[in-house]
Coordinates of C-alpha atoms and ligand atoms in Angstrom, one line a residue:
X189 CA -16.3 32.8 -55.5
X190 CA -19.5 31.8 -58.0
X191 CA -20.9 29.7 -54.8
X192 CA -20.1 26.0 -56.1
X193 CA -18.7 25.6 -53.0
X194 CA -19.1 21.4 -53.7
X195 CA -17.2 21.5 -56.4
X196 CA -14.6 24.0 -54.6
X197 CA -14.2 21.3 -52.0
X198 CA -13.3 18.7 -54.0
X199 CA -10.5 21.0 -55.7
X200 CA -9.5 21.4 -51.7
X201 CA -9.8 17.8 -51.1
X202 CA -7.5 17.2 -53.7
X203 CA -4.9 19.8 -53.2
X204 CA -4.8 18.7 -49.4
X205 CA -3.9 14.8 -50.8
X206 CA -1.0 16.6 -52.4
X207 CA -0.1 19.9 -50.8
X208 CA 4.1 20.0 -50.1
X209 CA 4.2 18.0 -46.9
X210 CA 4.4 20.0 -43.4
X211 CA 6.0 17.8 -40.8
X212 CA 3.9 16.9 -37.8
X213 CA 6.4 17.3 -35.2
X214 CA 5.4 13.7 -33.2
X215 CA 4.2 11.7 -35.8
X216 CA 6.4 9.4 -38.4
X217 CA 3.6 8.3 -40.7
X218 CA 6.0 5.5 -41.6
X219 CA 5.9 3.9 -38.1
X220 CA 2.8 4.5 -36.8
X221 CA 1.7 1.6 -33.8
X222 CA -1.6 0.9 -32.0
X223 CA -0.5 0.4 -28.7
X224 CA -2.5 -2.1 -26.6
X225 CA -4.3 1.1 -25.0
X226 CA -5.2 2.5 -28.0
X227 CA -6.9 -0.8 -29.5
X228 CA -8.9 -0.8 -26.7
X229 CA -10.3 3.0 -26.6
X230 CA -11.1 2.5 -30.9
X231 CA -13.1 -0.4 -30.6
X232 CA -15.0 0.6 -27.4
X233 CA -15.7 3.8 -29.7
X234 CA -17.1 1.9 -32.2
X235 CA -19.8 0.5 -29.5
X236 CA -20.1 4.3 -28.5
X237 CA -18.0 3.4 -25.3
X238 CA -15.9 6.5 -24.5
X239 CA -12.6 6.3 -23.2
X240 CA -13.2 10.1 -21.3
X241 CA -10.6 10.2 -18.6
X242 CA -8.7 6.9 -16.8
X243 CA -9.9 7.1 -13.7
X244 CA -13.0 5.6 -14.9
X245 CA -13.0 2.7 -16.3
X246 CA -14.8 0.9 -18.2
X247 CA -15.5 3.0 -20.2
X248 CA -19.6 4.1 -20.1
X249 CA -22.1 3.8 -22.5
X250 CA -23.0 7.2 -24.4
X251 CA -26.1 5.8 -26.2
X252 CA -26.7 4.8 -29.6
X253 CA -27.7 8.7 -30.1
X254 CA -24.4 9.7 -28.4
X255 CA -25.6 12.2 -25.3
X256 CA -22.4 14.6 -25.2
X257 CA -23.9 15.6 -21.8
X258 CA -24.1 12.8 -20.1
X259 CA -22.3 13.0 -16.5
X260 CA -22.6 9.6 -14.3
X261 CA -20.4 11.2 -11.7
X262 CA -20.0 14.0 -10.7
X263 CA -16.4 14.8 -11.3
X264 CA -15.9 18.0 -13.3
X265 CA -12.8 16.2 -15.1
X266 CA -14.7 13.0 -15.9
X267 CA -17.0 15.7 -17.8
X268 CA -14.6 18.3 -19.5
X269 CA -11.7 15.5 -20.6
X270 CA -15.0 13.7 -22.2
X271 CA -14.7 16.4 -24.7
X272 CA -10.8 15.8 -25.2
X273 CA -11.8 12.9 -27.4
X274 CA -9.2 10.4 -26.3
X275 CA -10.5 7.8 -28.6
X276 CA -10.2 9.9 -31.9
X277 CA -6.3 9.2 -32.1
X278 CA -7.1 5.3 -31.6
X279 CA -9.4 5.2 -34.1
X280 CA -7.3 7.4 -37.2
X281 CA -4.7 5.2 -36.2
X282 CA -6.3 1.9 -36.3
X283 CA -7.6 2.6 -39.7
X284 CA -4.3 3.9 -41.1
X285 CA -2.7 0.5 -39.8
X286 CA -5.5 -1.9 -40.9
X287 CA -7.3 0.2 -43.4
X288 CA -10.8 -1.3 -42.1
X289 CA -13.3 1.1 -42.6
X290 CA -15.4 1.5 -39.5
X291 CA -12.5 3.3 -37.3
X292 CA -12.5 6.1 -39.8
X293 CA -16.2 5.8 -40.7
X294 CA -16.6 5.9 -36.9
X295 CA -14.6 9.2 -36.2
X296 CA -16.3 11.1 -39.0
X297 CA -19.8 10.5 -37.7
X298 CA -18.5 11.1 -34.4
X299 CA -16.7 14.6 -35.0
X300 CA -19.5 15.7 -37.0
X301 CA -22.2 14.4 -34.4
X302 CA -20.1 16.3 -31.7
X303 CA -19.8 19.4 -33.7
X304 CA -24.0 19.4 -34.7
X305 CA -24.8 18.6 -30.5
X306 CA -22.0 21.1 -29.3
X307 CA -22.8 24.5 -31.6
X308 CA -19.8 27.1 -30.0
X309 CA -23.3 29.7 -31.0
X310 CA -25.3 27.2 -29.2
X311 CA -26.8 29.8 -26.6
X312 CA -27.8 32.6 -29.1
X313 CA -29.5 30.0 -31.2
X314 CA -31.7 29.2 -28.5
X315 CA -32.3 32.3 -27.6
X316 CA -33.0 33.2 -30.9
X317 CA -35.7 30.4 -31.0
X318 CA -37.2 31.4 -28.0
X319 CA -36.1 28.6 -25.6
X320 CA -36.8 28.7 -21.5
X321 CA -34.3 30.0 -19.3
X322 CA -33.8 26.4 -18.3
X323 CA -33.0 24.5 -21.8
X324 CA -30.5 28.3 -22.1
X325 CA -28.8 27.8 -18.5
X326 CA -27.9 23.8 -19.5
X327 CA -27.0 25.0 -22.9
X328 CA -24.7 27.2 -21.0
X329 CA -22.8 24.7 -18.7
X330 CA -22.7 22.6 -21.8
X331 CA -20.4 24.8 -23.6
X332 CA -18.3 25.1 -20.0
X333 CA -17.3 22.1 -20.8
X334 CA -17.1 21.4 -24.2
X335 CA -15.6 25.0 -25.1
X336 CA -13.3 25.0 -22.6
X337 CA -9.7 26.2 -24.1
X338 CA -8.1 23.6 -22.5
X339 CA -10.4 20.8 -24.2
X340 CA -10.7 22.9 -27.7
X341 CA -6.4 22.8 -27.4
X342 CA -6.1 19.9 -26.9
X343 CA -8.5 18.9 -30.1
X344 CA -6.6 21.7 -32.0
X345 CA -4.0 19.2 -31.5
X346 CA -5.0 16.1 -31.9
X347 CA -7.1 16.8 -34.9
X348 CA -3.8 17.4 -36.9
X349 CA -2.6 13.8 -36.4
X350 CA -6.3 12.6 -37.1
X351 CA -6.2 14.4 -40.1
X352 CA -2.8 13.6 -41.2
X353 CA -3.5 10.3 -40.7
X354 CA -6.7 9.6 -42.7
X355 CA -7.0 12.6 -45.2
X356 CA -5.8 10.4 -48.1
X357 CA -8.9 8.0 -47.1
X358 CA -11.1 7.7 -50.0
X359 CA -13.8 7.3 -47.1
X360 CA -12.6 11.3 -46.4
X361 CA -15.4 12.9 -48.6
X362 CA -15.3 16.3 -49.5
X363 CA -18.4 17.4 -47.1
X364 CA -16.2 16.0 -44.2
X365 CA -13.1 18.4 -45.0
X366 CA -15.2 21.5 -45.4
X367 CA -16.6 20.6 -42.2
X368 CA -13.4 20.1 -41.1
X369 CA -11.8 23.2 -41.8
X370 CA -14.6 24.9 -40.6
X371 CA -14.3 24.1 -37.3
X372 CA -11.0 23.6 -37.5
X373 CA -10.2 28.1 -38.2
X374 CA -13.3 27.7 -34.8
X375 CA -11.4 26.1 -32.7
X376 CA -8.0 28.4 -33.6
X377 CA -10.1 31.0 -33.6
X378 CA -11.7 30.2 -30.4
X379 CA -8.6 30.1 -28.3
X380 CA -6.8 32.6 -29.6
X381 CA -9.5 35.2 -28.1
X382 CA -10.0 32.5 -25.1
X383 CA -6.8 32.0 -24.0
X384 CA -6.6 30.3 -20.0
X385 CA -5.1 33.7 -17.9
X386 CA -2.0 32.0 -16.4
X387 CA -0.7 28.3 -15.4
X388 CA -0.2 24.8 -17.1
X389 CA -3.6 25.6 -19.1
X390 CA -1.8 28.7 -21.2
X391 CA 1.2 26.5 -22.4
X392 CA -0.7 23.8 -23.4
X393 CA -2.5 26.6 -25.2
X394 CA -0.4 28.3 -27.0
X395 CA 1.6 24.9 -28.3
X396 CA -1.1 23.9 -29.7
X397 CA -1.8 27.2 -31.4
X398 CA 1.4 26.8 -32.7
X399 CA 1.2 23.6 -34.4
X400 CA -2.3 24.8 -35.8
X401 CA -0.7 28.2 -37.3
X402 CA 2.4 26.4 -38.8
X403 CA 0.2 22.8 -39.9
X404 CA -2.2 25.2 -41.2
X405 CA -0.7 27.8 -43.2
X406 CA -3.7 27.9 -45.8
X407 CA -5.7 29.5 -43.1
X408 CA -5.3 33.4 -43.3
X409 CA -4.9 33.8 -39.8
X410 CA -2.3 31.2 -39.9
X411 CA 0.3 33.4 -39.0
X412 CA -0.6 34.8 -36.1
X413 CA -2.0 31.9 -34.5
X414 CA 1.4 30.8 -34.7
X415 CA 3.0 34.0 -33.1
X416 CA 0.9 34.0 -30.7
X417 CA 1.7 30.8 -29.6
X418 CA 5.2 31.6 -30.0
X419 CA 4.8 34.8 -28.1
X420 CA 2.8 33.1 -25.2
X421 CA 5.8 30.5 -24.6
X422 CA 8.7 33.2 -24.8
X423 CA 7.0 35.5 -22.1
X424 CA 5.4 32.6 -20.2
X425 CA 8.8 30.1 -19.5
X426 CA 10.0 33.2 -18.0
X427 CA 6.4 33.7 -15.7
X428 CA 6.0 29.8 -15.1
X429 CA 9.5 28.6 -14.2
X430 CA 11.7 29.8 -10.8
X431 CA 15.2 30.5 -11.6
X432 CA 16.1 26.7 -9.9
X433 CA 14.2 25.8 -12.8
X434 CA 10.9 24.1 -11.3
X435 CA 7.4 24.5 -12.6
X436 CA 5.8 27.2 -10.6
X437 CA 2.8 25.2 -9.9
X438 CA 5.8 22.9 -7.8
X439 CA 4.1 19.6 -9.4
X440 CA 6.3 16.7 -10.3
X441 CA 3.4 16.1 -12.6
X442 CA 2.8 19.2 -14.5
X443 CA 6.4 20.1 -14.5
X444 CA 7.7 17.5 -17.3
X445 CA 4.0 17.7 -18.7
X446 CA 5.3 22.0 -18.9
X447 CA 9.3 20.7 -20.2
X448 CA 7.0 18.2 -23.0
X449 CA 5.3 21.2 -24.1
X450 CA 8.2 23.6 -24.3
X451 CA 10.1 20.4 -26.6
X452 CA 7.0 20.1 -28.8
X453 CA 6.9 23.4 -29.4
X454 CA 10.6 23.8 -30.3
X455 CA 10.1 20.5 -32.2
X456 CA 7.7 21.9 -34.4
X457 CA 9.1 24.8 -35.4
X458 CA 12.6 23.8 -36.0
X459 CA 11.1 20.9 -37.8
X460 CA 9.5 23.7 -40.6
X461 CA 12.0 26.4 -40.2
X462 CA 10.7 28.3 -37.5
X463 CA 13.4 27.7 -35.0
X464 CA 14.5 31.1 -34.4
X465 CA 11.7 32.3 -33.4
X466 CA 12.7 30.6 -29.9
X467 CA 16.3 32.3 -28.1
X468 CA 18.9 30.5 -26.7
X469 CA 17.9 31.0 -23.1
X470 CA 14.2 28.8 -23.7
X471 CA 16.4 25.7 -24.7
X472 CA 18.8 26.7 -21.1
X473 CA 16.0 26.9 -19.2
X474 CA 14.0 24.2 -20.4
X475 CA 17.5 21.8 -19.7
X476 CA 17.4 23.7 -16.0
X477 CA 14.3 22.1 -15.7
X478 CA 15.0 18.4 -16.8
X479 CA 17.8 18.8 -14.3
X480 CA 15.2 19.2 -11.9
X481 CA 13.3 16.1 -12.7
X482 CA 16.0 13.5 -12.2
X483 CA 17.0 15.3 -8.9
X484 CA 13.2 14.6 -7.4
X485 CA 13.7 11.0 -8.8
X486 CA 14.2 8.0 -6.4
X487 CA 16.5 5.9 -7.8
X488 CA 13.5 3.4 -8.9
X489 CA 12.2 6.5 -11.0
X490 CA 9.0 6.7 -8.4
X491 CA 8.4 9.9 -7.9
X492 CA 7.5 12.1 -4.4
X493 CA 3.5 13.0 -5.4
X494 CA 3.5 16.2 -3.9
X495 CA 0.5 18.7 -4.9
X496 CA -1.8 16.6 -8.0
X497 CA 1.4 14.8 -9.0
X498 CA 0.5 11.0 -9.6
X499 CA 2.1 7.7 -9.5
X500 CA 4.6 8.0 -12.8
X501 CA 5.7 5.0 -14.4
X502 CA 9.5 4.6 -15.3
X503 CA 9.1 3.5 -19.1
X504 CA 7.2 6.3 -19.8
X505 CA 9.9 8.5 -18.1
X506 CA 12.9 6.8 -19.9
X507 CA 10.4 7.7 -23.2
X508 CA 10.3 11.4 -22.0
X509 CA 13.9 11.3 -21.1
X510 CA 14.8 10.1 -24.1
X511 CA 12.8 12.4 -26.2
X512 CA 14.8 15.2 -23.8
X513 CA 17.9 13.8 -24.8
X514 CA 17.6 14.3 -28.3
X515 CA 17.4 18.4 -27.8
X516 CA 20.7 18.2 -25.1
X517 CA 22.8 15.4 -26.7
X518 CA 25.5 16.5 -24.5
X519 CA 23.6 16.1 -21.6
X520 CA 25.4 13.6 -19.9
X521 CA 23.6 13.3 -17.1
X522 CA 20.2 13.3 -18.8
X523 CA 21.2 10.6 -20.9
X524 CA 22.2 8.6 -18.0
X525 CA 18.5 8.8 -16.5
X526 CA 17.2 8.2 -20.0
X527 CA 18.9 4.9 -20.7
X528 CA 19.3 3.7 -16.9
X529 CA 23.4 3.7 -16.7
X530 CA 23.9 2.0 -20.3
X531 CA 25.4 5.3 -21.5
X532 CA 25.7 9.0 -20.0
X533 CA 27.5 9.9 -16.3
X534 CA 26.1 9.7 -13.1
X535 CA 26.0 14.0 -11.6
X536 CA 29.3 14.4 -9.6
X537 CA 27.4 15.4 -6.6
X538 CA 24.1 13.5 -4.8
X539 CA 22.1 16.1 -2.4
X540 CA 21.1 18.8 -4.3
X541 CA 18.7 21.8 -3.0
X542 CA 16.4 24.1 -5.2
X543 CA 15.7 26.8 -3.0
X544 CA 13.5 29.2 -5.1
X545 CA 10.6 26.5 -5.6
X546 CA 11.6 25.2 -2.2
X547 CA 12.6 21.3 -3.2
X548 CA 15.8 19.8 -0.6
X549 CA 16.8 16.6 -1.3
X550 CA 19.4 14.5 0.5
X551 CA 20.7 11.7 -1.3
X552 CA 23.6 9.0 -0.6
X553 CA 23.8 7.7 -4.0
X554 CA 21.8 7.8 -7.3
X555 CA 21.8 3.5 -7.0
X556 CA 19.1 1.5 -5.6
X557 CA 20.3 1.3 -2.3
X558 CA 20.7 4.7 -1.7
X559 CA 18.5 6.6 0.8
X560 CA 17.2 9.8 -0.7
X561 CA 14.8 12.5 1.2
X562 CA 12.7 15.1 -0.4
X563 CA 11.4 17.8 1.7
X564 CA 9.1 20.3 0.4
X565 CA 8.8 23.7 1.7
X566 CA 8.1 26.5 -0.9
X567 CA 6.5 29.8 -2.1
X568 CA 2.7 29.6 -2.2
X569 CA 2.3 28.6 -5.7
X570 CA -1.1 27.8 -7.5
X571 CA -4.2 25.6 -7.6
X572 CA -1.9 22.2 -8.1
X573 CA 0.3 22.6 -4.7
X574 CA -1.2 21.5 -1.8
X575 CA -0.6 23.6 1.5
X576 CA 2.0 20.9 2.9
X577 CA 5.0 23.1 3.8
X578 CA 7.8 21.0 6.0
X579 CA 6.4 18.0 4.5
X580 CA 8.7 15.0 3.1
X581 CA 8.9 11.7 1.5
X582 CA 11.6 9.3 2.7
X583 CA 12.9 6.7 0.3
X584 CA 15.2 3.7 1.6
X585 CA 16.7 0.5 -0.8
X586 CA 13.4 0.5 -2.5
X587 CA 10.4 1.5 0.0
X588 CA 9.1 4.8 0.2
X589 CA 8.1 4.9 3.7
X590 CA 6.3 8.2 3.9
X591 CA 4.8 8.8 0.1
X592 CA 2.8 11.8 -0.1
X593 CA -1.0 11.1 0.6
X594 CA -1.6 12.1 -3.1
X595 CA -4.9 13.6 -4.6
X596 CA -7.2 11.5 -5.4
X597 CA -9.4 13.4 -7.6
X598 CA -10.2 17.0 -8.8
X599 CA -13.5 18.9 -8.1
X600 CA -16.8 18.5 -8.7
X601 CA -19.8 18.2 -7.0
X602 CA -19.8 18.4 -3.0
X603 CA -18.3 14.8 -2.7
X604 CA -16.1 14.9 -5.5
X605 CA -14.6 18.4 -4.4
X606 CA -15.0 16.8 -0.4
X607 CA -12.5 13.4 -1.5
X608 CA -10.7 15.6 -3.0
X609 CA -10.1 18.6 0.2
X610 CA -9.2 15.1 2.2
X611 CA -6.0 14.5 0.5
X612 CA -5.1 18.6 0.6
X613 CA -5.2 18.7 3.9
X614 CA -2.0 20.3 5.7
X615 CA -2.4 17.1 8.3
X616 CA -2.2 14.5 5.8
X617 CA 1.2 15.2 5.3
X618 CA 4.2 15.4 7.5
X619 CA 4.1 18.3 9.1
X620 CA 2.8 20.5 11.7
X621 CA -0.8 21.8 12.5
X622 CA -2.6 23.9 14.9
X623 CA -5.7 22.9 15.7
X624 CA -6.1 20.6 12.9
X625 CA -6.4 23.2 10.3
X626 CA -5.0 23.8 6.7
X627 CA -1.5 26.3 6.9
X628 CA -3.1 29.7 5.9
X629 CA 0.3 30.6 4.6
X630 CA 2.8 28.8 2.3
X631 CA 5.8 30.8 2.1
X632 CA 8.8 29.2 3.1
X633 CA 12.3 30.0 3.5
X634 CA 16.0 28.0 3.8
X635 CA 17.6 29.0 6.5
X636 CA 19.9 26.7 6.3
X637 CA 22.1 24.0 4.1
X638 CA 24.5 21.7 4.8
X639 CA 25.5 18.7 3.2
X640 CA 29.3 19.2 2.6
X641 CA 29.9 17.4 6.2
X642 CA 29.3 13.5 7.6
X643 CA 25.3 15.0 8.6
X644 CA 23.3 16.8 6.3
X645 CA 21.8 19.2 8.0
X646 CA 18.3 21.4 6.8
X647 CA 16.1 24.1 8.3
X648 CA 13.0 25.5 6.7
X649 CA 10.6 27.5 8.4
X650 CA 7.3 29.0 6.7
X651 CA 5.1 31.2 8.5
X652 CA 2.1 28.5 8.7
X653 CA -1.0 30.8 10.4
X654 CA -1.6 33.5 12.1
X655 CA 0.4 33.8 15.6
X656 CA 2.6 30.5 14.5
X657 CA 5.6 29.6 12.8
X658 CA 7.3 26.5 12.2
X659 CA 10.8 25.6 12.4
X660 CA 12.1 22.7 11.0
X661 CA 15.5 21.3 11.1
X662 CA 16.2 17.8 10.3
X663 CA 20.0 16.2 10.6
X664 CA 20.6 13.2 8.6
X665 CA 22.7 12.3 10.9
X666 CA 25.9 10.2 9.5
X667 CA 23.6 9.9 6.7
X668 CA 22.1 6.7 8.7
X669 CA 19.4 8.2 10.6
X670 CA 17.4 11.4 11.3
X671 CA 16.7 13.3 13.7
X672 CA 13.7 16.1 13.0
X673 CA 13.3 18.9 15.3
X674 CA 10.0 20.7 15.2
X675 CA 9.5 24.7 17.0
X676 CA 5.8 26.1 16.6
X677 CA 6.3 29.6 18.2
X678 CA 4.5 32.9 18.0
X679 CA 1.5 34.2 19.9
X680 CA -1.1 31.6 18.7
X681 CA -2.3 29.4 21.3
X682 CA -3.7 25.5 20.8
X683 CA -3.1 22.0 20.0
X684 CA -0.3 21.7 18.3
X685 CA 0.2 18.6 16.2
X686 CA 2.9 16.9 14.4
X687 CA 2.1 14.4 11.7
X688 CA 3.3 11.7 10.1
X689 CA 1.8 9.2 7.4
X690 CA 3.3 6.2 7.1
X691 CA 3.2 3.9 4.2
X692 CA 1.3 1.1 4.0
X693 CA 1.8 -1.1 6.8
X694 CA 1.0 -3.4 9.7
X695 CA 3.2 -1.5 12.3
X696 CA 3.8 -2.1 15.9
X697 CA 2.9 0.6 18.3
X698 CA 3.6 1.8 21.2
X699 CA 1.1 5.0 22.3
X700 CA 2.7 5.5 25.7
X701 CA 6.0 5.6 24.4
X702 CA 5.1 7.9 21.8
X703 CA 6.4 5.4 18.8
X704 CA 5.5 3.0 15.6
X705 CA 7.8 0.9 14.0
X706 CA 7.2 -1.3 10.6
X707 CA 7.7 -4.6 10.8
X708 CA 8.7 -5.7 7.2
X709 CA 11.2 -8.0 8.5
X710 CA 13.7 -7.6 5.7
X711 CA 16.6 -5.8 6.4
X712 CA 14.6 -2.6 5.4
X713 CA 12.3 -1.2 8.5
X714 CA 11.4 2.2 10.3
X715 CA 11.5 3.1 13.2
X716 CA 9.6 6.4 14.4
X717 CA 9.8 7.7 18.0
X718 CA 8.8 11.4 19.0
X719 CA 9.5 13.6 21.8
X720 CA 8.0 16.1 23.7
X721 CA 4.8 15.2 22.9
X722 CA 1.9 14.9 25.8
X723 CA -0.1 12.5 23.1
X724 CA 0.3 10.0 20.7
X725 CA -3.0 9.4 18.6
X726 CA -3.9 7.0 15.5
X727 CA -5.0 8.9 12.4
X728 CA -7.3 7.8 9.6
X729 CA -4.7 7.5 6.5
X730 CA -4.9 7.2 2.6
X731 CA -2.6 6.8 -0.3
X732 CA -3.6 7.2 -4.0
X733 CA -1.0 6.9 -6.5
X734 CA -3.7 7.0 -9.3
X735 CA -6.9 8.6 -9.8
X736 CA -9.8 7.6 -7.7
X737 CA -7.6 4.6 -6.6
X738 CA -7.0 4.7 -2.7
X739 CA -5.2 2.3 0.0
X740 CA -4.9 2.7 4.0
X741 CA -2.0 3.0 5.9
X742 CA -1.1 3.9 9.8
X743 CA -1.1 7.5 10.2
X744 CA -0.3 9.4 13.6
X745 CA -0.5 12.4 15.4
X746 CA 1.9 13.9 18.3
X747 CA 0.0 16.4 19.7
X748 CA 1.0 18.9 22.8
X749 CA -1.4 22.0 23.6
X750 CA 0.7 25.9 23.0
X751 CA 0.3 28.3 25.3
X752 CA 0.5 31.6 23.9
X753 CA 3.7 33.4 23.5
X754 CA 5.3 30.2 23.9
X755 CA 7.4 28.0 22.2
X756 CA 5.8 24.6 21.6
X757 CA 9.3 21.7 21.0
X758 CA 8.9 18.8 19.2
X759 CA 11.9 15.9 18.8
X760 CA 11.4 12.9 16.2
X761 CA 14.0 10.2 16.0
X762 CA 14.1 7.9 12.5
X763 CA 15.7 5.2 12.9
Ligands
CA991 CA1 0.2 16.0 -0.8

């Protein structure tokens, strides 16, 4: 009040070093470990080589005098994610573990530099200074990347861990605390007034606001931050999760991320006495979401890469399952998948449908010799979804014969967006197109689901185009081979094509007979033969399991001319 800010900062620092500890869910100060990747991120950061995106390695050099606008490849993600500061927690951890001052100094310098060069009110400042239109436009563009609520939310969350790991360090100065607290409040306030409208971004932001509100009750607005986060999560869990337990973007990766968000929020609230702010139905819904997760997995813990899903690795999935298990200690199935069968019990069923989100899993077992087919035919969904209704993955004894093409990249300039659009196309999925176009409508329903007899049968139908409905029936005959019937009916005319995108292999092909076969020679091969097509053609095929990496694979189209009003029927055998 007397304006002696320096003395106040000093007292404040003393206070934060000795205040009653607030539990930061997910961080155990007694047990901080630096992973190999974190060590690399921290060491590179000392040289201003910033780990901005996993898909762009080795990390780019951002200049001795850091240029936060450097954008070597015009992929939006590369520029957005730079502002998530992935290497900050690694710097703080390395300092905490080694007490090597270089790490904490780099963190403080880089954060202060970022604050200085990315002011939220940059446009107003430039206007007041009489800057040119071009300068103002560039500033606006920079703020769009630096302060997107998704990125601001990530920083809001990570700054807590960085704070907890460094606050007791003698290098942490009162001046830095002042900067930290001022900008921390600015972040929370910015998100509070600019929450994303929907989708996983909104969930991430809400969870992080809850963390902020609970961890720093000293802020005047802390209770409001916490309440806004809890309110959004309680509302959105009803909006974003279908009754069958799948997150509404129909993307395995974001589905898992949503579970983590919901449980992190619950964990933070419970650790600090706020668990009653979440109703029992919240926990029940998350429980259902976990059930979907392991149902969609193949027995080797690999996953279908529908939508923007990438290939998840087994050990991280198991780690996630273990952390979910703590919330659901009585869930024997979850325990089984968390421990790879060392504890818990297998489900008492194999095949399972999730009709609200449109996932149909035909499964002969849960072991490595099983065969698992995941058919996808759901509702419209959102950004991370692709127009792929009717497609499927087929996994047998460790081999996925039809891995989804994946997503490769997100969005950016034309070159990057074109790459994304290639992987989104309907024809790079195992389904039916008209004139090679993407599906106009993705709103499937299930007409038949029979899995109790010797043969599993599933029929799904999608109003794919104006004047063309696609109905697909899959018979898994004696649970040994497949007959797939594809019917296209309606008033439309044009070339109908049935697409199959095979696993990477050197296939035997017989174009006259409309057939192709893998030649692995290990007793686990597949023969594909189509009936009713006029022509079999080789098409461009790729599969991408991680960001910006892809491998070529054989892909085929079986085409036939459809006349107006007349149906077309194609039958495929997969043996
Ligand atoms: Ca796909």
